[in-house]
């Protein structure tokens, strides 16, 4: 049962790993734009993303205890119009996750009060328009997820995803990518993934990127409200030399969120996120990747803030 559930979640996890690259650049505004300007190289544009999430008082469906989780993310993005229909995006990111256990029984190492995990990554994405409607793209990503005290190479994963996209006159963009993904002790997987982005009208838009769906309503240039659903399943290499858990750990989540966004300046955006984890399950593996146990958690609320600065 555990192995079947793990296999199903792995497919979603792999989509979450590579999916955000698909279709992310397919909404390039060429309708009515100066073609001569689009064909010229442009300057580098930079963005900084700072995100903080708090997931308090998550309780197991069976057994006792509570789990508090704190997630902080820092991401830098650089993008550039390379000219002749080419667009390049570079990203680097760091994530810190802190787990605090309160009487949480039934784990492979019960009584561990807390754990600190680090995630680091780099990704590159290139899109090449081949006509007014068609484009090809390729995405590459290297990432590591490790507990404090572990060498980054022990939690290394990578992904490469080529694909094609088509832009329709009604504001709908469709794309299809094929991801080649390798995560620690899981081997190589090949995962197809459709995606879309749709500007419904001047105020409403919808998109599906990887395993994240977003439906947004813009009240003005400064205010917007969105509904979001996303699946996340990071796989972390644990510290075998510590008295806590050993091997690998996967935290699979499906949060539903409302996101209120305020853009007081053209160069800055603030976002409040409030939601519920409708599904969350913890999976534990030994150092060879064999499943040990899993713990399903009850739905629990979460709250977060995001700050974006553009240069």
Short mmCIF file of C-alpha atoms in Angstrom, two decimals:
data_model
loop_
_atom_site.label_atom_id
_atom_site.label_comp_id
_atom_site.label_asym_id
_atom_site.label_seq_id
_atom_site.Cartn_x
_atom_site.Cartn_y
_atom_site.Cartn_z
CA UNK A 1 0.00 0.00 0.00
CA UNK A 2 2.79 2.39 0.94
CA UNK A 3 4.74 1.57 -2.22
CA UNK A 4 1.66 2.16 -4.42
CA UNK A 5 0.92 5.49 -2.74
CA UNK A 6 4.56 6.50 -3.03
CA UNK A 7 4.62 5.69 -6.76
CA UNK A 8 1.50 7.77 -7.42
CA UNK A 9 2.81 10.72 -5.44
CA UNK A 10 6.14 10.45 -7.22
CA UNK A 11 4.50 11.24 -10.56
CA UNK A 12 3.04 14.44 -9.12
CA UNK A 13 6.32 15.25 -7.42
CA UNK A 14 8.21 14.94 -10.69
CA UNK A 15 5.71 17.22 -12.40
CA UNK A 16 6.16 19.71 -9.57
CA UNK A 17 9.91 19.56 -10.04
CA UNK A 18 9.97 20.34 -13.74
CA UNK A 19 6.54 21.74 -14.49
CA UNK A 20 7.02 25.45 -13.72
CA UNK A 21 9.27 25.75 -16.76
CA UNK A 22 6.58 24.69 -19.18
CA UNK A 23 4.54 27.54 -20.62
CA UNK A 24 6.14 30.05 -18.24
CA UNK A 25 7.44 32.15 -21.14
CA UNK A 26 4.70 31.35 -23.66
CA UNK A 27 2.67 34.46 -22.76
CA UNK A 28 5.17 36.82 -24.39
CA UNK A 29 3.15 39.79 -25.58
CA UNK A 30 3.64 39.93 -29.34
CA UNK A 31 0.07 40.84 -30.30
CA UNK A 32 0.27 44.39 -31.58
CA UNK A 33 3.91 44.76 -30.53
CA UNK A 34 6.64 46.25 -32.70
CA UNK A 35 8.18 43.22 -34.42
CA UNK A 36 11.41 45.11 -35.05
CA UNK A 37 11.77 45.83 -31.32
CA UNK A 38 11.06 42.20 -30.39
CA UNK A 39 13.85 41.04 -32.68
CA UNK A 40 16.39 43.32 -31.00
CA UNK A 41 18.31 42.19 -27.90
CA UNK A 42 17.05 43.80 -24.72
CA UNK A 43 18.55 44.63 -21.32
CA UNK A 44 18.72 42.19 -18.42
CA UNK A 45 15.75 42.37 -16.04
CA UNK A 46 16.07 41.17 -12.43
CA UNK A 47 13.56 40.11 -9.76
CA UNK A 48 13.95 39.04 -6.14
CA UNK A 49 11.34 36.85 -4.41
CA UNK A 50 11.20 36.46 -0.62
CA UNK A 51 8.58 34.01 0.72
CA UNK A 52 7.76 32.93 4.28
CA UNK A 53 5.17 30.27 5.21
CA UNK A 54 3.97 29.04 8.60
CA UNK A 55 2.15 25.69 8.87
CA UNK A 56 1.17 25.34 12.56
CA UNK A 57 -0.46 22.53 14.57
CA UNK A 58 -0.63 19.79 11.93
CA UNK A 59 -1.97 16.64 13.61
CA UNK A 60 -1.66 13.01 12.45
CA UNK A 61 -4.82 11.15 11.49
CA UNK A 62 -3.82 8.38 13.87
CA UNK A 63 -1.69 8.67 16.97
CA UNK A 64 -0.84 11.79 18.93
CA UNK A 65 1.31 14.90 18.62
CA UNK A 66 1.57 18.07 16.57
CA UNK A 67 3.90 19.28 13.83
CA UNK A 68 4.84 22.93 13.21
CA UNK A 69 6.59 23.74 9.94
CA UNK A 70 8.33 26.99 8.96
CA UNK A 71 9.43 27.58 5.36
CA UNK A 72 11.53 30.48 4.06
CA UNK A 73 12.49 30.90 0.42
CA UNK A 74 14.78 33.34 -1.37
CA UNK A 75 14.88 33.37 -5.16
CA UNK A 76 16.66 35.54 -7.73
CA UNK A 77 15.60 35.66 -11.38
CA UNK A 78 17.33 37.26 -14.36
CA UNK A 79 15.67 37.41 -17.79
CA UNK A 80 16.71 38.83 -21.13
CA UNK A 81 15.37 39.21 -24.64
CA UNK A 82 18.23 37.72 -26.65
CA UNK A 83 16.90 39.05 -29.96
CA UNK A 84 15.57 37.20 -33.00
CA UNK A 85 12.76 35.69 -30.91
CA UNK A 86 14.97 34.21 -28.19
CA UNK A 87 14.28 34.68 -24.44
CA UNK A 88 16.59 33.51 -21.65
CA UNK A 89 15.76 33.14 -17.95
CA UNK A 90 18.21 32.26 -15.16
CA UNK A 91 17.19 31.52 -11.56
CA UNK A 92 18.94 30.63 -8.34
CA UNK A 93 17.12 29.83 -5.10
CA UNK A 94 17.60 28.89 -1.46
CA UNK A 95 15.02 27.31 0.88
CA UNK A 96 15.12 26.70 4.62
CA UNK A 97 12.56 24.40 6.26
CA UNK A 98 12.27 23.89 10.02
CA UNK A 99 10.15 21.05 11.48
CA UNK A 100 9.24 21.14 15.17
CA UNK A 101 7.66 18.01 16.63
CA UNK A 102 5.53 18.01 19.78
CA UNK A 103 4.94 14.47 21.10
CA UNK A 104 4.80 13.13 17.55
CA UNK A 105 4.86 9.36 17.90
CA UNK A 106 5.19 6.56 15.37
CA UNK A 107 8.11 7.99 13.39
CA UNK A 108 11.19 5.88 12.54
CA UNK A 109 12.98 7.92 15.24
CA UNK A 110 10.41 9.07 17.80
CA UNK A 111 11.21 11.84 20.21
CA UNK A 112 13.25 13.96 17.75
CA UNK A 113 12.29 17.54 18.74
CA UNK A 114 13.18 19.37 15.51
CA UNK A 115 14.96 19.16 12.16
CA UNK A 116 16.39 21.81 9.83
CA UNK A 117 16.52 21.19 6.07
CA UNK A 118 18.23 23.24 3.37
CA UNK A 119 17.41 23.40 -0.32
CA UNK A 120 19.50 25.08 -3.04
CA UNK A 121 18.96 25.16 -6.75
CA UNK A 122 19.75 26.68 -10.11
CA UNK A 123 17.71 26.55 -13.28
CA UNK A 124 17.90 27.91 -16.81
CA UNK A 125 15.11 28.27 -19.34
CA UNK A 126 15.35 29.25 -22.99
CA UNK A 127 12.47 29.93 -25.36
CA UNK A 128 12.79 30.43 -29.09
CA UNK A 129 9.87 31.78 -31.11
CA UNK A 130 9.85 30.16 -34.55
CA UNK A 131 6.79 32.05 -35.81
CA UNK A 132 4.16 34.45 -34.52
CA UNK A 133 2.24 31.52 -32.99
CA UNK A 134 4.76 28.73 -32.33
CA UNK A 135 7.72 28.47 -29.98
CA UNK A 136 10.07 25.81 -28.69
CA UNK A 137 11.62 25.80 -25.22
CA UNK A 138 14.06 23.87 -23.08
CA UNK A 139 14.45 23.88 -19.32
CA UNK A 140 17.22 22.57 -17.08
CA UNK A 141 17.38 22.38 -13.31
CA UNK A 142 19.82 21.21 -10.65
CA UNK A 143 18.69 21.12 -7.03
CA UNK A 144 19.72 19.64 -3.70
CA UNK A 145 17.64 19.05 -0.55
CA UNK A 146 19.63 18.07 2.54
CA UNK A 147 19.46 18.15 6.31
CA UNK A 148 21.94 20.39 8.11
CA UNK A 149 25.38 18.73 8.18
CA UNK A 150 25.01 16.78 4.91
CA UNK A 151 27.04 17.47 1.75
CA UNK A 152 24.81 19.03 -0.96
CA UNK A 153 25.83 16.36 -3.50
CA UNK A 154 24.07 13.64 -1.45
CA UNK A 155 20.68 15.24 -2.04
CA UNK A 156 21.24 16.21 -5.67
CA UNK A 157 18.48 15.99 -8.28
CA UNK A 158 18.28 17.26 -11.85
CA UNK A 159 15.72 17.73 -14.59
CA UNK A 160 15.77 18.55 -18.32
CA UNK A 161 12.57 19.33 -20.21
CA UNK A 162 12.19 20.26 -23.90
CA UNK A 163 8.80 21.23 -25.28
CA UNK A 164 6.69 23.25 -27.72
CA UNK A 165 4.00 25.87 -27.27
CA UNK A 166 1.31 27.52 -29.39
CA UNK A 167 -0.32 30.91 -28.85
CA UNK A 168 -3.93 31.36 -30.01
CA UNK A 169 -5.48 34.72 -30.98
CA UNK A 170 -7.97 34.63 -28.05
CA UNK A 171 -5.24 34.91 -25.41
CA UNK A 172 -4.90 31.16 -24.85
CA UNK A 173 -1.43 29.58 -24.79
CA UNK A 174 -1.01 25.81 -24.85
CA UNK A 175 2.21 23.89 -24.35
CA UNK A 176 3.50 20.38 -23.95
CA UNK A 177 6.79 19.36 -22.39
CA UNK A 178 8.54 16.07 -21.70
CA UNK A 179 10.66 16.02 -18.53
CA UNK A 180 13.64 13.75 -17.88
CA UNK A 181 14.10 13.75 -14.10
CA UNK A 182 16.44 12.06 -11.66
CA UNK A 183 16.04 12.23 -7.86
CA UNK A 184 18.21 10.50 -5.21
CA UNK A 185 17.69 6.71 -5.14
CA UNK A 186 14.71 6.89 -7.50
CA UNK A 187 16.37 6.55 -10.89
CA UNK A 188 15.46 8.30 -14.12
CA UNK A 189 11.83 9.14 -14.89
CA UNK A 190 10.23 10.51 -18.05
CA UNK A 191 7.07 12.52 -17.41
CA UNK A 192 4.87 14.33 -19.98
CA UNK A 193 3.00 17.42 -18.88
CA UNK A 194 0.43 19.68 -20.55
CA UNK A 195 0.08 23.30 -19.50
CA UNK A 196 -1.81 26.43 -20.44
CA UNK A 197 -2.16 30.12 -19.70
CA UNK A 198 -5.32 32.01 -20.64
CA UNK A 199 -6.05 35.72 -20.46
CA UNK A 200 -9.83 35.41 -20.27
CA UNK A 201 -10.49 39.16 -20.36
CA UNK A 202 -8.93 42.36 -19.02
CA UNK A 203 -9.45 41.27 -15.40
CA UNK A 204 -9.58 37.46 -15.33
CA UNK A 205 -6.75 35.04 -16.14
CA UNK A 206 -6.02 31.36 -15.50
CA UNK A 207 -2.94 29.17 -15.83
CA UNK A 208 -1.70 25.67 -15.20
CA UNK A 209 2.08 25.41 -14.84
CA UNK A 210 3.32 21.98 -13.84
CA UNK A 211 1.21 21.06 -10.81
CA UNK A 212 0.18 24.61 -9.89
CA UNK A 213 -3.19 26.03 -10.97
CA UNK A 214 -3.92 29.76 -10.59
CA UNK A 215 -7.15 31.67 -11.23
CA UNK A 216 -6.68 35.43 -10.79
CA UNK A 217 -8.92 38.50 -10.83
CA UNK A 218 -7.28 41.91 -11.15
CA UNK A 219 -9.29 44.72 -9.57
CA UNK A 220 -6.79 47.33 -10.74
CA UNK A 221 -3.12 47.69 -11.60
CA UNK A 222 -2.39 47.58 -7.86
CA UNK A 223 -4.78 44.99 -6.41
CA UNK A 224 -5.60 41.40 -7.33
CA UNK A 225 -7.05 38.28 -5.71
CA UNK A 226 -6.27 34.74 -6.79
CA UNK A 227 -7.19 31.16 -5.99
CA UNK A 228 -4.27 28.74 -6.18
CA UNK A 229 -3.79 24.99 -5.85
CA UNK A 230 -0.36 23.37 -6.05
CA UNK A 231 1.28 20.05 -5.27
CA UNK A 232 4.74 20.01 -3.67
CA UNK A 233 6.85 17.00 -2.65
CA UNK A 234 10.50 17.81 -1.83
CA UNK A 235 12.77 14.81 -1.16
CA UNK A 236 15.44 15.49 1.48
CA UNK A 237 18.62 13.57 2.28
CA UNK A 238 18.84 13.14 6.05
CA UNK A 239 21.92 13.18 8.24
CA UNK A 240 22.84 9.57 9.07
CA UNK A 241 25.30 10.68 11.74
CA UNK A 242 22.66 12.53 13.78
CA UNK A 243 20.53 10.87 16.50
CA UNK A 244 17.39 11.62 14.48
CA UNK A 245 15.98 10.23 11.26
CA UNK A 246 18.24 8.60 8.67
CA UNK A 247 17.95 8.03 4.93
CA UNK A 248 15.44 10.17 3.00
CA UNK A 249 12.32 12.15 3.87
CA UNK A 250 9.51 13.39 1.58
CA UNK A 251 6.89 15.93 2.65
CA UNK A 252 3.98 15.76 0.16
CA UNK A 253 1.48 18.64 0.30
CA UNK A 254 -1.57 19.83 -1.64
CA UNK A 255 -2.42 23.34 -0.39
CA UNK A 256 -5.42 25.41 -1.49
CA UNK A 257 -4.79 29.14 -1.14
CA UNK A 258 -6.25 32.60 -1.51
CA UNK A 259 -3.59 35.11 -2.54
CA UNK A 260 -4.20 38.85 -2.09
CA UNK A 261 -1.64 40.92 -4.00
CA UNK A 262 -0.83 44.62 -3.64
CA UNK A 263 1.57 46.45 -5.97
CA UNK A 264 2.18 49.90 -4.44
CA UNK A 265 5.07 50.58 -6.82
CA UNK A 266 5.92 49.24 -10.26
CA UNK A 267 9.08 47.74 -8.78
CA UNK A 268 7.51 46.09 -5.71
CA UNK A 269 4.69 43.63 -4.93
CA UNK A 270 3.43 42.30 -1.59
CA UNK A 271 1.32 39.14 -1.38
CA UNK A 272 -0.62 37.60 1.50
CA UNK A 273 -1.31 33.86 1.28
CA UNK A 274 -3.94 32.13 3.42
CA UNK A 275 -5.02 28.55 2.87
CA UNK A 276 -5.47 24.96 3.96
CA UNK A 277 -3.37 21.88 3.29
CA UNK A 278 -6.18 19.57 2.16
CA UNK A 279 -3.67 16.73 1.78
CA UNK A 280 -0.34 16.20 3.54
CA UNK A 281 1.64 13.03 4.08
CA UNK A 282 5.13 12.36 5.40
CA UNK A 283 7.16 9.52 3.84
CA UNK A 284 10.32 7.99 5.28
CA UNK A 285 12.93 5.90 3.43
CA UNK A 286 16.20 4.23 4.36
CA UNK A 287 19.52 5.30 2.81
CA UNK A 288 18.96 2.92 -0.13
CA UNK A 289 15.58 4.49 -0.94
CA UNK A 290 13.43 1.66 0.45
CA UNK A 291 10.14 2.79 2.02
CA UNK A 292 10.02 2.61 5.82
CA UNK A 293 6.78 4.26 6.89
CA UNK A 294 4.39 7.13 6.23
CA UNK A 295 2.15 9.40 8.30
CA UNK A 296 -0.99 11.05 6.91
CA UNK A 297 -1.85 14.41 8.51
CA UNK A 298 -5.25 16.02 8.99
CA UNK A 299 -6.09 19.14 6.94
CA UNK A 300 -4.50 22.17 8.58
CA UNK A 301 -4.36 25.92 7.87
CA UNK A 302 -1.31 27.89 6.84
CA UNK A 303 -0.41 31.54 6.28
CA UNK A 304 2.38 33.18 4.33
CA UNK A 305 3.82 36.41 2.94
CA UNK A 306 5.67 37.06 -0.30
CA UNK A 307 7.68 40.11 -1.29
CA UNK A 308 8.80 40.73 -4.88
CA UNK A 309 11.28 43.43 -5.89
CA UNK A 310 12.00 44.21 -9.55
CA UNK A 311 15.10 45.92 -10.92
#
